[in-house]
Coordinates of C-alpha atoms in Angstrom, one line a residue:
M1 CA -35.8 -28.3 5.2
C2 CA -39.7 -28.5 5.2
G3 CA -42.4 -30.3 3.0
I4 CA -44.7 -28.5 1.1
V5 CA -48.2 -29.5 -0.1
F6 CA -50.8 -26.7 -1.9
S7 CA -53.9 -27.9 -3.6
L8 CA -56.6 -26.0 -5.5
S9 CA -59.9 -27.3 -5.9
S10 CA -63.9 -26.7 -6.1
S11 CA -66.2 -26.5 -2.9
E12 CA -67.9 -29.9 -3.5
D13 CA -64.3 -32.0 -4.6
T14 CA -63.4 -34.3 -2.5
S15 CA -62.4 -37.2 -4.9
A16 CA -58.4 -36.6 -4.1
D17 CA -58.4 -36.3 -0.3
D18 CA -56.9 -39.8 -0.1
F19 CA -53.8 -38.7 -2.8
L20 CA -53.0 -35.8 -0.6
G21 CA -53.1 -37.5 2.0
Q22 CA -50.4 -39.5 0.6
L23 CA -48.2 -36.6 0.1
T24 CA -48.6 -34.8 3.5
D25 CA -47.4 -38.4 4.8
L26 CA -44.6 -38.1 2.2
S27 CA -43.6 -34.2 3.6
Q28 CA -44.3 -35.4 7.3
L29 CA -40.6 -37.5 6.7
R30 CA -39.3 -34.1 5.4
G31 CA -40.3 -32.3 8.0
P32 CA -40.7 -34.3 11.5
D33 CA -40.3 -31.2 14.1
C34 CA -44.0 -29.9 13.3
Q35 CA -46.6 -29.9 10.7
N36 CA -49.8 -27.7 9.9
T37 CA -52.2 -27.1 7.5
V38 CA -54.2 -23.7 6.4
T39 CA -57.2 -23.5 4.7
I40 CA -58.8 -20.8 2.7
R41 CA -62.2 -20.6 1.1
Q42 CA -62.6 -18.0 -1.7
G43 CA -66.2 -18.5 -3.6
E44 CA -66.2 -22.1 -4.4
L45 CA -62.8 -22.7 -4.8
V46 CA -61.0 -24.3 -1.7
L47 CA -56.8 -23.4 -1.3
K48 CA -54.9 -25.7 1.0
F49 CA -51.4 -25.4 2.2
Y50 CA -49.9 -27.8 4.4
A51 CA -45.9 -27.4 5.5
S52 CA -43.6 -29.6 7.8
V53 CA -40.7 -28.4 9.0
L54 CA -37.1 -29.6 9.9
H55 CA -35.7 -27.6 12.4
L56 CA -32.7 -25.9 11.1
R57 CA -33.0 -22.1 11.8
G58 CA -33.5 -20.2 14.8
G59 CA -33.7 -20.9 18.5
E60 CA -37.1 -23.2 18.5
P61 CA -38.7 -24.6 15.4
T62 CA -41.1 -22.5 13.7
P63 CA -44.3 -23.8 12.4
Q64 CA -45.3 -23.4 8.7
P65 CA -47.2 -22.2 7.1
H66 CA -46.6 -18.1 8.3
I67 CA -49.8 -16.7 7.9
N68 CA -50.2 -12.7 8.7
S69 CA -53.2 -10.6 9.7
D70 CA -53.6 -9.3 6.3
G71 CA -54.2 -13.4 5.4
D72 CA -51.3 -13.6 3.0
V73 CA -49.6 -17.2 3.7
F74 CA -46.3 -18.7 3.0
C75 CA -44.7 -22.0 2.8
W76 CA -41.1 -22.1 2.6
N77 CA -38.6 -24.8 2.1
G78 CA -35.2 -23.3 2.0
E79 CA -32.5 -21.3 3.2
V80 CA -31.1 -18.0 3.1
F81 CA -27.3 -18.2 3.6
D82 CA -26.8 -14.3 2.4
G83 CA -28.9 -11.2 1.1
I84 CA -31.2 -11.0 3.6
S85 CA -30.3 -10.0 7.4
V86 CA -31.1 -13.2 9.0
A87 CA -30.1 -12.9 12.7
N88 CA -28.6 -16.1 14.7
D89 CA -31.7 -16.7 16.6
E90 CA -34.4 -15.8 13.7
N91 CA -35.8 -17.7 11.3
D92 CA -35.2 -17.4 7.9
G93 CA -38.6 -18.2 6.4
R94 CA -40.2 -15.9 9.0
R95 CA -37.8 -12.7 8.2
L96 CA -38.6 -13.7 4.3
F97 CA -42.1 -13.1 4.7
E98 CA -42.0 -10.1 6.3
A99 CA -40.1 -8.9 3.6
L100 CA -42.3 -10.5 0.7
T101 CA -45.6 -8.7 2.7
T102 CA -43.8 -5.2 1.9
Q103 CA -43.3 -5.8 -1.9
K104 CA -46.5 -4.6 -4.3
G105 CA -47.3 -7.0 -6.8
D106 CA -45.2 -8.5 -8.8
D107 CA -42.1 -6.8 -7.1
L108 CA -41.8 -9.6 -5.0
A109 CA -39.0 -10.8 -7.9
R110 CA -36.7 -7.8 -6.1
V111 CA -36.6 -10.3 -2.9
F112 CA -35.4 -13.4 -4.3
A113 CA -33.5 -11.1 -6.9
E114 CA -31.2 -10.9 -3.6
I115 CA -31.0 -14.3 -1.9
E116 CA -28.1 -16.9 -2.0
G117 CA -29.7 -20.0 -0.9
P118 CA -31.6 -23.4 -2.0
Y119 CA -35.4 -22.6 -2.2
A120 CA -38.6 -23.5 -3.2
F121 CA -41.8 -21.9 -2.1
V122 CA -46.0 -21.2 -2.2
Y123 CA -46.6 -17.7 -1.6
Y124 CA -50.4 -16.2 -1.5
K125 CA -51.3 -12.7 -1.7
R126 CA -54.4 -11.8 -0.5
S127 CA -54.9 -8.3 -1.8
S128 CA -54.5 -9.7 -5.5
N129 CA -55.4 -13.0 -5.0
T130 CA -52.6 -14.7 -6.4
I131 CA -50.5 -17.5 -6.0
Y132 CA -46.6 -17.6 -6.3
F133 CA -44.2 -20.2 -6.5
T134 CA -40.9 -21.1 -8.0
R135 CA -37.5 -22.7 -6.9
D136 CA -34.3 -20.9 -6.6
P137 CA -32.3 -20.6 -10.4
L138 CA -30.0 -23.6 -10.3
G139 CA -33.2 -25.9 -8.5
R140 CA -32.2 -27.0 -5.2
R141 CA -34.9 -27.9 -3.5
S142 CA -37.9 -30.2 -5.3
L143 CA -41.2 -28.7 -6.3
L144 CA -43.6 -30.3 -8.7
L145 CA -46.3 -29.2 -10.1
H146 CA -49.5 -31.2 -11.2
K147 CA -52.0 -29.7 -13.1
P148 CA -56.0 -30.6 -13.1
A149 CA -56.5 -33.8 -15.1
P150 CA -59.9 -35.1 -16.8
E151 CA -59.8 -37.4 -13.7
F152 CA -58.1 -35.2 -11.2
H153 CA -59.5 -32.0 -10.6
Y154 CA -57.1 -30.4 -8.5
L155 CA -54.3 -28.5 -9.1
V156 CA -51.3 -29.0 -6.8
I157 CA -48.0 -27.8 -6.1
A158 CA -46.0 -30.2 -3.8
S159 CA -42.1 -31.2 -2.8
T160 CA -43.1 -34.6 -3.3
T161 CA -45.2 -36.8 -5.8
S162 CA -46.9 -40.2 -5.5
T163 CA -47.3 -43.1 -7.4
K164 CA -50.7 -42.3 -8.4
L165 CA -50.2 -38.7 -9.4
T166 CA -46.9 -39.1 -11.3
S167 CA -48.3 -39.2 -15.0
M168 CA -49.4 -35.2 -14.0
A169 CA -46.1 -33.9 -12.3
E170 CA -43.4 -32.1 -13.7
E171 CA -40.3 -31.0 -12.2
L172 CA -41.1 -26.7 -12.3
T173 CA -38.3 -25.2 -14.3
P174 CA -36.8 -22.4 -12.4
T175 CA -36.0 -19.8 -14.8
H176 CA -39.3 -18.1 -13.8
I177 CA -41.5 -17.2 -11.0
Y178 CA -44.7 -18.4 -12.0
A179 CA -47.7 -16.4 -10.6
L180 CA -51.0 -17.7 -10.7
N181 CA -54.1 -15.1 -10.3
L182 CA -57.3 -16.9 -9.1
N183 CA -59.4 -14.4 -10.1
N184 CA -59.5 -15.6 -13.4
V185 CA -60.0 -19.3 -12.1
T186 CA -63.7 -20.1 -11.5
I187 CA -63.1 -24.3 -11.8
P188 CA -59.4 -25.5 -11.3
R189 CA -59.1 -26.8 -15.1
V190 CA -56.6 -27.1 -17.0
T191 CA -57.6 -24.6 -19.6
D192 CA -58.0 -21.9 -17.0
I193 CA -55.4 -22.9 -15.2
E194 CA -53.1 -22.3 -18.0
R195 CA -54.7 -19.3 -19.0
A196 CA -54.2 -17.4 -15.1
M197 CA -50.6 -18.3 -15.0
V198 CA -48.0 -15.7 -16.0
E199 CA -44.3 -16.3 -15.8
I200 CA -42.5 -13.2 -13.7
P201 CA -38.4 -12.5 -15.2
R202 CA -36.1 -13.2 -12.0
R203 CA -34.2 -10.0 -13.5
Q204 CA -37.1 -7.9 -13.4
G205 CA -36.2 -7.7 -9.9
L206 CA -32.4 -6.8 -10.0
L207 CA -31.0 -4.1 -8.8
E208 CA -28.2 -2.7 -10.9
D209 CA -26.3 -1.9 -7.5
K210 CA -26.6 -5.6 -6.6
V211 CA -25.2 -8.7 -7.0
D212 CA -26.8 -10.8 -10.0
R213 CA -28.3 -13.9 -8.0
T214 CA -31.0 -14.8 -10.4
S215 CA -29.8 -16.7 -13.0
I216 CA -26.4 -18.8 -14.3
P217 CA -23.8 -16.6 -15.7
P218 CA -21.9 -17.0 -19.1
L219 CA -18.6 -18.3 -18.8
C220 CA -15.5 -16.4 -19.5
A221 CA -14.8 -16.9 -23.5
T222 CA -11.1 -15.6 -23.4
L223 CA -9.3 -18.8 -25.4
P224 CA -5.9 -19.7 -24.3
S225 CA -2.2 -19.5 -25.8
D226 CA -1.0 -23.1 -27.0
I227 CA 1.9 -23.0 -24.1
L228 CA 1.6 -26.0 -21.9
S229 CA 2.5 -26.0 -18.2
T230 CA 2.8 -29.9 -16.7
D231 CA 4.3 -28.9 -13.7
L232 CA 1.7 -28.9 -10.9
S233 CA 4.0 -28.4 -8.2
D234 CA 5.4 -24.8 -9.3
P235 CA 2.4 -23.5 -11.3
P236 CA 2.4 -19.7 -12.9
P237 CA 1.5 -16.9 -10.8
L238 CA -1.7 -16.4 -12.4
K239 CA -2.8 -19.8 -11.5
D240 CA -1.4 -19.8 -8.1
H241 CA -3.5 -16.5 -7.9
Y242 CA -6.8 -18.1 -8.7
T243 CA -6.0 -21.0 -6.9
H244 CA -5.7 -19.0 -3.4
L245 CA -9.2 -17.2 -4.9
L246 CA -11.1 -20.3 -5.2
I247 CA -9.6 -21.8 -1.6
D248 CA -11.3 -18.5 -0.3
E249 CA -14.5 -18.1 -1.9
L250 CA -15.3 -22.4 -1.0
E251 CA -14.0 -21.7 2.2
K252 CA -16.6 -18.8 2.0
S253 CA -19.4 -20.9 0.7
V254 CA -19.2 -23.7 3.6
R255 CA -19.0 -21.3 5.9
L256 CA -22.4 -19.7 5.7
R257 CA -23.4 -23.3 5.1
V258 CA -22.3 -24.8 8.1
Q259 CA -22.0 -22.1 10.5
N260 CA -25.8 -21.6 12.1
I261 CA -26.7 -24.9 12.0
P262 CA -28.3 -25.1 15.7
K263 CA -26.2 -27.2 18.4
R264 CA -27.3 -30.4 19.6
Q265 CA -27.9 -31.0 23.3
D266 CA -25.3 -33.8 23.6
P267 CA -21.8 -32.3 23.1
G268 CA -20.4 -35.3 21.5
S269 CA -23.2 -35.6 18.6
S270 CA -22.1 -34.3 15.1
R271 CA -24.0 -31.5 13.9
L272 CA -22.8 -32.0 10.2
A273 CA -21.6 -34.9 7.9
L274 CA -20.7 -35.4 4.8
L275 CA -21.4 -37.8 1.5
F276 CA -17.9 -38.9 1.6
S277 CA -16.4 -41.1 -0.9
G278 CA -12.9 -40.0 -0.2
G279 CA -13.3 -38.2 -3.6
I280 CA -11.3 -34.8 -4.3
D281 CA -14.6 -33.2 -3.9
C282 CA -15.9 -34.1 -0.5
T283 CA -12.3 -34.3 0.5
V284 CA -12.0 -30.9 0.2
L285 CA -14.9 -29.9 1.5
A286 CA -14.1 -31.9 4.6
Y287 CA -10.9 -29.6 5.3
L288 CA -12.5 -26.7 4.8
A289 CA -15.6 -27.6 7.2
H290 CA -12.8 -28.8 9.7
R291 CA -11.7 -24.9 9.5
C292 CA -15.2 -23.7 10.2
L293 CA -16.5 -25.0 13.0
P294 CA -15.0 -25.7 16.2
I295 CA -12.4 -28.2 16.7
E296 CA -14.2 -29.9 19.7
E297 CA -17.0 -30.9 17.3
P298 CA -16.7 -34.3 15.7
I299 CA -17.4 -34.3 11.8
D300 CA -19.4 -37.2 10.2
L301 CA -18.1 -38.9 6.9
L302 CA -20.6 -40.9 5.8
N303 CA -19.6 -43.8 3.5
V304 CA -21.9 -46.2 1.8
A305 CA -21.0 -49.8 0.4
F306 CA -23.3 -51.9 -1.2
E307 CA -22.8 -55.8 -1.6
N308 CA -23.3 -56.8 -5.3
P309 CA -24.3 -60.1 -6.7
R310 CA -23.2 -59.4 -9.9
S311 CA -20.0 -57.6 -9.3
I312 CA -19.5 -60.4 -6.5
R313 CA -19.7 -63.3 -8.8
A314 CA -17.8 -61.3 -11.5
K315 CA -14.8 -60.6 -9.6
S316 CA -14.7 -64.0 -7.4
Q317 CA -12.1 -65.5 -9.6
E318 CA -9.5 -62.5 -9.3
Q319 CA -10.3 -62.0 -6.0
Q320 CA -9.1 -65.3 -5.1
R321 CA -6.1 -65.0 -7.0
G322 CA -5.4 -61.8 -5.4
K323 CA -6.1 -63.6 -1.9
Q324 CA -3.5 -66.2 -2.6
K325 CA -1.0 -64.1 -3.6
A326 CA -1.2 -62.3 -1.2
L327 CA -0.8 -65.3 1.3
D328 CA 2.1 -66.3 -0.3
N329 CA 3.6 -63.0 0.2
K330 CA 2.5 -63.5 3.6
R331 CA 4.1 -66.7 3.9
S332 CA 7.5 -65.7 2.5
Q333 CA 7.9 -63.1 5.0
G334 CA 7.2 -65.4 8.1
P335 CA 4.6 -66.7 10.1
L336 CA 1.1 -65.4 9.5
S337 CA -0.1 -63.7 12.3
N338 CA -2.6 -61.9 10.8
P339 CA -4.4 -63.6 7.9
V340 CA -5.4 -61.2 5.0
T341 CA -9.3 -60.9 5.3
Y342 CA -11.5 -59.5 2.5
S343 CA -15.1 -57.9 2.3
I344 CA -17.2 -57.6 0.2
Y345 CA -18.1 -54.0 1.0
D346 CA -14.3 -53.4 0.2
V347 CA -16.2 -51.3 -2.9
P348 CA -13.7 -48.4 -4.4
D349 CA -15.2 -45.8 -2.5
R350 CA -14.8 -47.7 0.7
L351 CA -11.1 -48.2 0.1
S352 CA -10.5 -44.1 -1.0
G353 CA -12.3 -43.8 1.8
L354 CA -10.1 -44.6 4.6
E355 CA -7.2 -43.7 3.0
E356 CA -8.7 -40.3 2.8
L357 CA -9.8 -40.2 6.4
E358 CA -6.2 -40.8 7.5
E359 CA -5.2 -38.3 4.9
L360 CA -7.9 -35.7 7.0
R361 CA -6.5 -37.1 10.4
V362 CA -2.7 -36.3 9.5
V363 CA -3.9 -32.5 7.9
C364 CA -6.8 -32.1 10.8
P365 CA -5.0 -32.5 14.0
G366 CA -7.3 -32.7 16.9
R367 CA -10.6 -33.0 14.7
V368 CA -13.0 -36.5 15.4
W369 CA -13.3 -37.9 12.2
R370 CA -16.3 -40.2 12.9
F371 CA -16.0 -42.3 9.4
V372 CA -19.4 -44.2 9.4
E373 CA -19.1 -47.1 7.4
I374 CA -22.9 -47.9 5.9
D375 CA -23.2 -51.7 4.4
V376 CA -26.0 -52.6 2.6
T377 CA -26.7 -55.7 2.0
Y378 CA -28.5 -56.9 -1.0
E379 CA -31.6 -58.4 0.8
E380 CA -31.9 -54.3 2.2
S381 CA -31.2 -53.0 -0.8
Q382 CA -34.0 -55.1 -2.5
R383 CA -36.2 -54.5 0.4
E384 CA -36.3 -50.8 0.8
R385 CA -36.4 -50.3 -3.4
P386 CA -40.0 -49.7 -4.1
K387 CA -39.8 -47.0 -1.1
I388 CA -37.2 -45.3 -2.8
E389 CA -38.4 -45.3 -5.9
E390 CA -41.7 -43.8 -4.7
F391 CA -39.4 -41.2 -3.1
M392 CA -37.4 -40.3 -6.2
L393 CA -40.8 -39.9 -8.7
P394 CA -41.2 -38.8 -11.1
S395 CA -37.9 -39.7 -12.0
R396 CA -37.8 -42.8 -13.2
T397 CA -35.0 -44.8 -15.1
V398 CA -32.1 -47.2 -14.1
M399 CA -29.6 -44.7 -13.6
D400 CA -32.2 -42.9 -11.2
L401 CA -32.5 -45.8 -9.0
S402 CA -28.7 -46.7 -8.5
L403 CA -28.1 -43.4 -7.9
A404 CA -31.0 -43.0 -5.6
L405 CA -30.0 -46.2 -3.5
A406 CA -26.8 -44.6 -2.7
L407 CA -27.9 -41.4 -1.2
Y408 CA -30.7 -42.8 0.3
F409 CA -28.7 -45.3 2.5
A410 CA -25.8 -42.9 2.7
S411 CA -28.3 -40.2 3.8
R412 CA -30.1 -42.1 6.5
G413 CA -26.6 -42.5 8.4
R414 CA -26.8 -46.0 9.8
G415 CA -23.9 -48.2 10.1
V416 CA -20.7 -48.5 12.4
V417 CA -17.6 -46.7 13.6
R418 CA -14.0 -47.8 14.5
E419 CA -11.6 -45.5 16.4
S420 CA -8.9 -47.3 14.7
P421 CA -8.6 -49.4 11.4
S422 CA -8.0 -52.6 14.0
S423 CA -10.7 -51.5 15.9
D424 CA -14.3 -53.5 17.2
A425 CA -17.0 -52.0 14.6
V426 CA -19.6 -50.5 17.1
P427 CA -23.0 -49.8 15.8
Y428 CA -23.5 -46.0 15.0
T429 CA -26.1 -43.6 13.8
S430 CA -25.6 -40.0 12.4
E431 CA -27.6 -37.6 14.4
A432 CA -26.4 -34.8 11.9
R433 CA -29.1 -33.2 10.3
V434 CA -27.5 -31.3 7.4
L435 CA -25.2 -33.3 4.8
L436 CA -22.7 -31.3 2.4
S437 CA -22.1 -32.4 -0.7
G438 CA -19.3 -32.2 -3.8
L439 CA -21.9 -32.2 -6.3
G440 CA -21.4 -29.5 -9.0
S441 CA -17.4 -29.6 -9.2
D442 CA -17.5 -31.7 -12.0
E443 CA -19.9 -29.4 -13.7
L444 CA -17.9 -26.1 -13.3
L445 CA -14.1 -27.3 -13.6
G446 CA -14.3 -30.2 -15.9
G447 CA -14.2 -33.3 -14.1
Y448 CA -16.4 -35.4 -16.7
A449 CA -14.5 -37.4 -19.8
R450 CA -17.4 -35.4 -22.1
H451 CA -15.4 -32.7 -21.5
R452 CA -12.3 -34.2 -22.6
H453 CA -14.1 -35.3 -25.6
A454 CA -15.4 -31.7 -26.3
F455 CA -11.8 -30.7 -26.5
T456 CA -10.6 -33.5 -28.4
K457 CA -13.4 -32.5 -31.2
G458 CA -13.6 -28.3 -30.8
S459 CA -10.6 -27.3 -29.2
W460 CA -10.6 -24.7 -26.1
Q461 CA -14.0 -23.1 -27.6
G462 CA -15.6 -26.6 -27.6
L463 CA -14.3 -27.1 -24.2
I464 CA -16.3 -23.7 -22.9
D465 CA -19.2 -24.6 -25.5
E466 CA -19.8 -28.1 -23.3
L467 CA -18.9 -26.4 -19.8
Q468 CA -21.2 -23.8 -20.3
L469 CA -23.7 -26.9 -21.6
D470 CA -23.4 -28.3 -18.4
L471 CA -24.1 -25.2 -16.4
D472 CA -27.4 -23.9 -18.1
R473 CA -29.1 -27.8 -17.9
L474 CA -27.9 -27.8 -13.8
P475 CA -31.6 -26.7 -13.1
T476 CA -32.8 -29.4 -15.1
R477 CA -31.1 -32.0 -14.0
N478 CA -31.3 -33.9 -11.0
L479 CA -30.8 -32.1 -7.8
G480 CA -34.8 -31.9 -7.5
R481 CA -34.7 -36.2 -7.2
D482 CA -32.0 -36.1 -4.5
D483 CA -33.8 -33.7 -2.6
R484 CA -36.6 -36.1 -2.6
V485 CA -34.9 -39.0 -1.4
I486 CA -32.3 -37.6 0.9
S487 CA -35.3 -35.7 2.7
A488 CA -36.9 -38.3 2.9
N489 CA -34.8 -39.2 5.8
G490 CA -35.2 -35.8 7.6
K491 CA -31.9 -34.4 6.6
E492 CA -30.9 -31.3 4.3
T493 CA -28.3 -31.0 2.0
R494 CA -26.1 -28.5 1.2
Y495 CA -24.1 -28.0 -1.8
P496 CA -20.8 -25.1 -1.4
F497 CA -20.1 -25.7 -5.1
L498 CA -23.6 -24.7 -6.2
S499 CA -23.8 -21.6 -4.1
L500 CA -24.6 -18.9 -7.0
S501 CA -21.5 -16.8 -5.5
F502 CA -19.2 -19.4 -6.3
V503 CA -20.5 -20.6 -9.5
S504 CA -20.3 -17.1 -10.5
F505 CA -17.2 -16.7 -9.6
V506 CA -15.8 -19.9 -11.2
A507 CA -17.4 -18.9 -14.5
S508 CA -15.1 -16.0 -14.4
I509 CA -12.3 -17.9 -14.5
P510 CA -10.3 -18.7 -18.0
V511 CA -10.6 -22.0 -18.8
E512 CA -7.3 -23.4 -18.8
I513 CA -7.0 -22.2 -15.6
K514 CA -9.7 -24.5 -14.5
V515 CA -9.0 -27.5 -16.8
D516 CA -6.4 -28.8 -19.0
P517 CA -7.6 -31.8 -21.0
R518 CA -4.1 -32.2 -22.7
L519 CA -2.9 -33.2 -19.1
E520 CA -3.6 -36.6 -18.1
E521 CA -6.5 -38.2 -16.2
G522 CA -6.4 -37.6 -12.9
K523 CA -3.8 -34.3 -13.8
G524 CA -5.9 -32.2 -16.1
D525 CA -9.3 -32.4 -15.5
K526 CA -10.5 -30.0 -12.2
L527 CA -6.7 -28.7 -12.7
I528 CA -7.4 -25.6 -10.2
L529 CA -9.2 -27.9 -7.5
R530 CA -6.1 -30.6 -7.7
K531 CA -3.4 -27.8 -7.5
A532 CA -5.5 -26.3 -3.9
A533 CA -6.0 -29.4 -2.7
A534 CA -2.2 -30.6 -2.6
Q535 CA -2.0 -27.1 -0.9
L536 CA -3.9 -27.6 1.6
G537 CA -1.8 -30.5 2.0
L538 CA -4.3 -32.9 0.5
V539 CA -1.8 -34.7 -1.6
K540 CA -3.8 -38.5 -2.5
A541 CA -6.9 -36.6 -3.0
S542 CA -5.4 -34.4 -5.3
A543 CA -4.4 -37.1 -7.4
R544 CA -8.0 -38.9 -7.1
K545 CA -9.6 -39.6 -10.1
K546 CA -13.3 -39.1 -11.2
R547 CA -15.7 -42.3 -10.0
A548 CA -19.2 -42.2 -10.4
M549 CA -21.1 -42.2 -7.2
Q550 CA -23.2 -45.5 -8.4
F551 CA -19.9 -47.7 -9.4
G552 CA -17.9 -46.4 -6.2
S553 CA -20.3 -47.8 -4.2
R554 CA -21.6 -51.1 -6.3
S555 CA -25.0 -50.0 -6.1
A556 CA -25.9 -49.9 -10.2
R557 CA -25.8 -53.4 -12.1
M558 CA -26.7 -55.7 -9.4
E559 CA -28.7 -58.1 -11.4
G560 CA -26.7 -60.4 -13.4
N561 CA -28.9 -59.3 -16.5
E562 CA -28.4 -55.7 -16.1
S563 CA -24.6 -55.1 -17.1
D564 CA -26.0 -54.2 -20.8
R565 CA -29.0 -52.2 -19.4
K566 CA -28.6 -48.7 -20.1
G567 CA -29.0 -45.2 -17.2
T568 CA -31.8 -44.3 -19.3
L569 CA -33.8 -46.9 -19.4
S570 CA -37.3 -46.5 -17.7
L571 CA -37.2 -48.9 -15.0
S572 CA -40.1 -51.9 -15.6

């Protein structure tokens, strides 16, 4: 994970230096291991390239920006998991830079057409005086474009933005590689920039014998028959075949994302953590990570819970009734040796997380699972809120905030751990820099309620259309926001379900194998993943119902007057 700040200005203009300083400060949070700036003067133009580095590849941190004797400059924020050979002790950014410098003109699209992994970059080709920039086809890394304005005569391309620049910031659409020919720019005005910028189609670089990693594939359009099988324990041979393939493909995706994480000096420290709610997605990923890492390495499970005043008030009477009933039941069985206690942090995700912790301990003997209870007081969430709001910019809705709160505190990894449910809590902060997330599973495998509604309205064709729509809009949704928030803690999130190879595999599966809305919730949604979980021995996880992170952790609607506020409303 790295931070990028590129700016283009006139030589005499220093009016935005304070703003650029804010961006470099934010980027330093993303890359605390080393930072550097390269400045190039081209006539009346000044090009500044800033990059920060979070060391996750190679033996030692590799400073950025990358530069060579020809005057080329490369700022890289990404991971090459496949497509270009990178040795364990090599830095993928440097290796990629070497591959780029051998290409002519727009042929660099060929290099990126072969890459599997999340990325964003800014690349300056001195010989053509051209700036190239984009992010990966799924938009898994943040890159924001700030075009010049009457009061801001700078072009800025950066991983983050600041409050004063938000109105000019736009999330780059990752469908193309953008090229800005500086030979056609004399002053960084918006008209000059737009005239000099061209879009290079990603498929322009795709060779016939190569895997297509340039775009989101179309779904299998074959319509199923109306025969319904409700017995998940005895699936038809074809469905069983696809379930095995799904496990293999998902395990491959996990392995590529965990196998080269640098080892910690302390053998007892975790290299890997998961954003862990106890849901089916993260639990399956945890099991597969167990398969891919040495058994002696602990794995951290980050589970966040919020003190939510509105929720506490609304349920206080219900809790009291339930507590009294439990006490009465205890008394009827004899003396009260273990009084029943309840915690304000016993939110749905905490309870399901603890259940799945026990299931993982059963099916993964020998593995140390550190279940990190991250309890966030209301006072702390409100104290940190202004900072989190800035991290997530230009995203500014009620739902953005509720999700950002959960992601920020979970990825920070500061909480307590227990050796057993009855043990005392011990303060603990996860040192793992790589986090796995189950995001993408619902879009790929029909996990949302809207998929069931689409089937009700339009049968199988309606469902296929809705699933395709979800896939097509993945690059323009919230991955950039999540990247900005989590990276502020010096952590990198990796999404095994959003490997382009895995996405292509799932897209090729007939729809009724993946999801069957005729079955009840908790069975028909993400049907193939539920079968996979059951085959892996994760029986409880296989029946777990979908629950949004902001509601499971109670990070949403904390105030008494927020119960009716729509998530799409802008923050005041």
